[in-house]
């Protein structure tokens, strides 16, 4: 057990992949959880698989600030405080710019950037009042590099890195910690959000090739570490690649 026991943690985007794996690890560590996403059936199955956990779920679309606020309100109603807010929801419909996929560009900006801002806005007043708290976001290696096809997705992840660094600088005096977790390839269903068949195939190949992608539990371990550090230690970023990843 680490000092995570008893901490109240909210996870947005907990219905699959990294969020689901992190939920399971944090339950093992004794955290009290409120998890959210759009797919209620998956959230419910996850909660039902953790019978001895202190865990509730809520349906929320991170692009809807009232729904995000309701998740925070639920945590306050149940536990009276929020120690950690994990902005993990994201989509990656990557494709070359020349395909002009306006709807997907808008979706990435709304979910990956506005979703993170909606989370920060909902929880910050509470953490300021508490004079403690930690806000975490799943950023990406794509928040550091761009490749052909990743322009908009990378743009959203560069933006999240900037927002989270701004948050750190503005809120350090209030004892609020800001952390980004920046994975390389992770074997999840995220690749399905790309509707470009070539991109989808490339990403699926990465997932299926031994050593070319991480497991969601590898990222969950990093989240657990970031939360477990003493309040005086701010882990600003953890960047994790599969050992064999090139860039
Ligand atoms: P998944 O597709 O498995 O998980 C994405 C999660 O985000 C799901 O729980 C999904 O739930 C949720 N989500 C998506 N859109 C919304 C929305 N509008 N409102 C609420 N929840 C939403 O993929 P990952 O686990 O891989 O993705 C998690 C994060 O990790 C993302 O931010 C992604 O950008 C980042 N990442 C992933 C990498 C990878 O290689 N897999 C690499 C680097 C970063 P639901 O559909 O039920 O709403």
Coordinates of C-alpha atoms and ligand atoms in Angstrom, one line a residue:
X1 CA 0.0 0.0 0.0
X2 CA 1.1 3.5 -0.8
X3 CA -0.2 6.8 0.7
X4 CA -3.0 6.6 -1.9
X5 CA -5.3 4.8 0.6
X6 CA -8.4 6.9 1.3
X7 CA -7.7 9.5 -1.4
X8 CA -10.7 10.6 -3.5
X9 CA -9.9 10.2 -7.2
X10 CA -12.1 11.1 -10.2
X11 CA -11.2 9.5 -13.5
X12 CA -12.7 10.9 -16.8
X13 CA -12.5 8.4 -19.6
X14 CA -12.5 5.3 -17.4
X15 CA -14.6 3.0 -19.6
X16 CA -11.7 1.4 -21.4
X17 CA -7.9 1.3 -22.0
X18 CA -5.7 3.4 -19.7
X19 CA -8.6 4.8 -17.6
X20 CA -10.0 1.3 -16.9
X21 CA -6.6 -0.1 -16.0
X22 CA -5.9 2.9 -13.7
X23 CA -9.3 2.4 -12.0
X24 CA -8.3 -1.2 -11.2
X25 CA -4.9 -0.2 -9.8
X26 CA -6.2 2.6 -7.7
X27 CA -8.8 0.3 -6.2
X28 CA -6.0 -2.0 -5.2
X29 CA -4.3 1.0 -3.6
X30 CA -7.4 1.8 -1.5
X31 CA -8.5 4.9 -3.3
X32 CA -12.1 6.1 -3.3
X33 CA -13.2 6.5 -6.9
X34 CA -15.8 8.3 -9.1
X35 CA -15.4 7.2 -12.7
X36 CA -17.0 8.7 -15.7
X37 CA -17.3 8.3 -19.5
X38 CA -20.1 8.1 -22.1
X39 CA -20.6 4.3 -22.3
X40 CA -22.5 3.5 -19.2
X41 CA -22.6 -0.3 -19.8
X42 CA -18.8 -0.5 -19.7
X43 CA -18.6 1.7 -16.6
X44 CA -21.2 -0.5 -14.9
X45 CA -19.4 -3.7 -15.8
X46 CA -16.2 -2.3 -14.4
X47 CA -17.8 -1.2 -11.2
X48 CA -19.5 -4.6 -10.8
X49 CA -16.1 -6.3 -11.3
X50 CA -14.8 -4.5 -8.2
X51 CA -17.3 -5.6 -5.5
X52 CA -15.2 -4.5 -2.5
X53 CA -14.3 -1.1 -3.8
X54 CA -15.5 2.3 -2.8
X55 CA -16.5 3.3 -6.3
X56 CA -19.3 5.1 -8.1
X57 CA -19.9 5.8 -11.8
X58 CA -21.5 8.6 -13.7
X59 CA -22.2 9.1 -17.4
X60 CA -20.5 12.3 -18.7
X61 CA -19.4 13.7 -21.9
X62 CA -16.3 15.8 -21.2
X63 CA -17.3 18.3 -23.9
X64 CA -20.4 19.1 -21.7
X65 CA -19.3 21.3 -18.8
X66 CA -22.5 20.7 -16.8
X67 CA -22.0 16.9 -17.0
X68 CA -18.4 17.3 -15.9
X69 CA -19.4 19.5 -13.0
X70 CA -22.0 16.9 -12.0
X71 CA -19.2 14.3 -11.7
X72 CA -17.3 16.5 -9.4
X73 CA -20.5 17.3 -7.4
X74 CA -21.1 13.5 -7.0
X75 CA -17.6 13.1 -5.6
X76 CA -18.2 15.9 -3.1
X77 CA -21.6 14.6 -2.1
X78 CA -20.2 11.1 -1.5
X79 CA -16.8 11.9 0.0
X80 CA -16.7 15.6 0.8
X81 CA -13.4 16.3 -1.0
X82 CA -11.5 15.6 -4.2
X83 CA -7.8 14.8 -4.0
X84 CA -7.1 13.8 -7.6
X85 CA -8.9 14.7 -10.8
X86 CA -7.6 12.6 -13.8
X87 CA -8.4 14.0 -17.2
X88 CA -7.8 11.0 -19.3
X89 CA -10.6 11.1 -21.9
X90 CA -9.4 11.5 -25.5
X91 CA -9.8 10.5 -29.1
X92 CA -7.3 10.2 -31.9
X93 CA -8.9 10.3 -35.4
X94 CA -5.6 11.0 -37.1
X95 CA -5.5 11.5 -40.9
X96 CA -3.6 13.7 -43.3
X97 CA -4.7 17.4 -43.3
X98 CA -5.5 17.1 -47.0
X99 CA -8.5 14.9 -46.2
X100 CA -10.1 18.0 -44.5
X101 CA -12.0 16.0 -41.9
X102 CA -13.6 19.1 -40.3
X103 CA -15.9 17.1 -38.0
X104 CA -13.0 15.0 -36.6
X105 CA -10.8 18.1 -36.2
X106 CA -13.6 19.7 -34.2
X107 CA -14.1 16.5 -32.2
X108 CA -10.4 16.4 -31.2
X109 CA -10.3 20.0 -30.2
X110 CA -13.5 19.6 -28.2
X111 CA -12.7 16.4 -26.4
X112 CA -8.9 16.5 -26.0
X113 CA -8.6 20.3 -25.2
X114 CA -12.0 21.6 -24.0
X115 CA -12.6 18.3 -22.1
X116 CA -9.4 19.0 -20.1
X117 CA -10.4 22.6 -19.5
X118 CA -13.9 21.6 -18.4
X119 CA -12.4 19.3 -15.9
X120 CA -10.0 21.9 -14.6
X121 CA -12.8 24.4 -14.3
X122 CA -15.0 22.1 -12.4
X123 CA -12.5 20.9 -9.8
X124 CA -10.2 23.9 -9.3
X125 CA -12.5 25.9 -6.9
X126 CA -12.7 22.9 -4.6
X127 CA -9.0 22.2 -4.6
X128 CA -8.3 25.9 -4.0
X129 CA -10.6 25.8 -1.0
X130 CA -8.9 22.6 0.2
X131 CA -5.5 24.1 -0.4
X132 CA -4.5 20.8 -1.9
X133 CA -5.1 18.6 -4.8
X134 CA -3.6 17.1 -7.9
X135 CA -4.8 17.4 -11.5
X136 CA -3.5 14.8 -14.0
X137 CA -4.0 14.6 -17.7
X138 CA -3.0 11.9 -20.2
X139 CA -1.0 13.8 -22.7
X140 CA 1.1 11.9 -25.2
X141 CA 4.4 11.6 -26.9
X142 CA 2.4 13.4 -29.6
X143 CA 2.5 16.4 -27.3
X144 CA 6.2 16.6 -28.1
X145 CA 6.5 15.4 -31.7
X146 CA 4.5 15.7 -35.0
X147 CA 4.5 13.2 -37.8
X148 CA 2.5 13.2 -41.1
X149 CA -1.1 12.6 -40.2
X150 CA -0.8 13.7 -36.5
X151 CA -1.0 17.5 -37.0
X152 CA -4.3 18.1 -35.3
X153 CA -4.0 15.3 -32.7
X154 CA -0.5 16.5 -31.8
X155 CA -1.8 20.1 -31.8
X156 CA -4.3 19.1 -29.1
X157 CA -1.7 17.3 -27.0
X158 CA 0.9 20.2 -27.4
X159 CA -2.0 22.4 -26.1
X160 CA -2.7 20.2 -23.1
X161 CA 1.0 20.2 -22.2
X162 CA 0.9 24.1 -22.3
X163 CA -2.3 24.3 -20.3
X164 CA -1.0 21.9 -17.6
X165 CA 2.2 23.8 -17.3
X166 CA 0.2 27.1 -17.0
X167 CA -1.9 25.4 -14.3
X168 CA 1.2 24.4 -12.4
X169 CA 2.6 27.9 -12.4
X170 CA -0.7 29.5 -11.5
X171 CA -1.7 27.1 -8.7
X172 CA 1.5 26.0 -7.1
X173 CA 1.0 28.5 -4.2
X174 CA -2.4 26.9 -3.6
X175 CA -0.6 23.5 -3.1
X176 CA -2.2 22.1 -6.3
X177 CA -0.1 19.7 -8.3
X178 CA -0.2 19.4 -12.1
X179 CA 0.9 16.2 -13.8
X180 CA 0.9 15.0 -17.4
X181 CA 1.4 11.4 -18.3
X182 CA 2.8 11.1 -21.9
X183 CA 2.8 7.7 -23.4
X184 CA 4.1 6.4 -26.7
X185 CA 2.0 3.6 -28.3
X186 CA -0.3 1.8 -25.9
X187 CA -2.3 -1.2 -26.9
X188 CA -5.9 0.1 -26.5
X189 CA -8.9 0.6 -28.7
X190 CA -7.9 4.2 -29.4
X191 CA -6.8 3.4 -32.9
X192 CA -10.5 2.7 -33.8
X193 CA -11.2 6.4 -33.4
X194 CA -9.2 7.0 -36.7
X195 CA -11.4 6.5 -39.7
X196 CA -8.5 6.6 -42.1
X197 CA -8.0 3.0 -43.1
X198 CA -4.2 3.2 -43.7
X199 CA -3.7 4.9 -40.3
X200 CA -5.9 2.4 -38.6
X201 CA -4.0 -0.5 -40.0
X202 CA -0.6 1.1 -39.1
X203 CA -1.8 1.6 -35.5
X204 CA -3.3 -1.9 -35.2
X205 CA 0.0 -3.3 -36.4
X206 CA 1.9 -1.4 -33.7
X207 CA -0.6 -2.8 -31.1
X208 CA -0.1 -6.4 -32.4
X209 CA 3.7 -6.3 -32.7
X210 CA 5.4 -7.6 -29.6
X211 CA 7.4 -4.9 -27.9
X212 CA 6.0 -2.0 -30.1
X213 CA 3.3 -1.0 -27.7
X214 CA 2.8 -0.7 -24.0
X215 CA 0.0 -2.2 -21.9
X216 CA -2.6 0.1 -20.3
X217 CA -1.4 -1.2 -16.9
X218 CA 2.1 0.2 -17.6
X219 CA 0.5 3.7 -17.8
X220 CA -1.6 3.0 -14.8
X221 CA 1.6 2.2 -12.8
X222 CA 2.9 5.7 -13.8
X223 CA -0.3 7.4 -12.6
X224 CA -0.1 5.5 -9.3
X225 CA 3.5 6.6 -8.8
X226 CA 2.6 10.3 -9.6
X227 CA -0.3 10.2 -7.0
X228 CA 1.8 8.4 -4.4
X229 CA 4.5 11.0 -4.1
X230 CA 4.5 13.3 -1.1
X231 CA 2.5 16.5 -1.3
X232 CA 5.8 18.5 -1.5
X233 CA 6.8 16.6 -4.7
X234 CA 5.2 17.7 -8.0
X235 CA 5.7 15.2 -10.8
X236 CA 5.2 17.4 -13.8
X237 CA 5.5 14.8 -16.5
X238 CA 6.2 11.1 -17.0
X239 CA 7.1 10.2 -20.6
X240 CA 6.9 6.5 -21.3
X241 CA 7.8 4.7 -24.5
X242 CA 7.8 1.0 -25.5
X243 CA 11.4 0.1 -25.5
X244 CA 11.5 -0.5 -29.2
X245 CA 9.6 2.6 -30.3
X246 CA 11.7 4.7 -32.7
X247 CA 10.7 8.4 -32.2
Ligands
LIG1 P1 -9.5 4.2 -25.2 O1 -10.2 4.5 -26.5 O2 -9.5 2.9 -24.7 O3 -10.1 5.2 -24.0 C1 -10.5 6.5 -24.3 C2 -11.4 6.9 -23.1 O4 -11.9 8.2 -23.3 C3 -12.7 6.0 -23.1 O5 -13.0 5.7 -21.7 C4 -13.8 6.9 -23.7 O6 -15.0 6.5 -23.1 C5 -13.3 8.2 -23.2 N1 -13.9 9.3 -24.0 C6 -13.7 9.6 -25.3 N2 -14.4 10.6 -25.6 C7 -15.1 11.0 -24.5 C8 -16.0 12.1 -24.2 N3 -16.4 12.9 -25.2 N4 -16.5 12.2 -23.0 C9 -16.1 11.3 -22.0 N5 -15.2 10.3 -22.2 C10 -14.7 10.2 -23.5 O7 -8.0 4.8 -25.4 P2 -6.8 5.1 -24.4 O8 -7.0 4.4 -23.2 O9 -5.6 4.8 -25.2 O10 -6.9 6.7 -24.3 C11 -6.8 7.4 -23.1 C12 -6.0 8.6 -23.3 O11 -4.6 8.2 -23.6 C13 -6.4 9.5 -24.4 O12 -6.4 10.9 -23.9 C14 -5.3 9.3 -25.5 O13 -5.2 10.5 -26.3 C15 -4.1 9.1 -24.6 N6 -3.0 8.4 -25.2 C16 -3.2 7.1 -25.8 C17 -2.1 6.5 -26.4 C18 -2.3 5.2 -27.1 O14 -1.4 4.8 -27.8 N7 -3.3 4.4 -26.8 C19 -0.8 7.1 -26.5 C20 -0.7 8.4 -25.9 C21 -1.8 9.0 -25.3 P3 -16.4 6.6 -23.8 O15 -16.2 6.3 -25.3 O16 -17.2 5.6 -23.1 O17 -16.9 8.0 -23.6

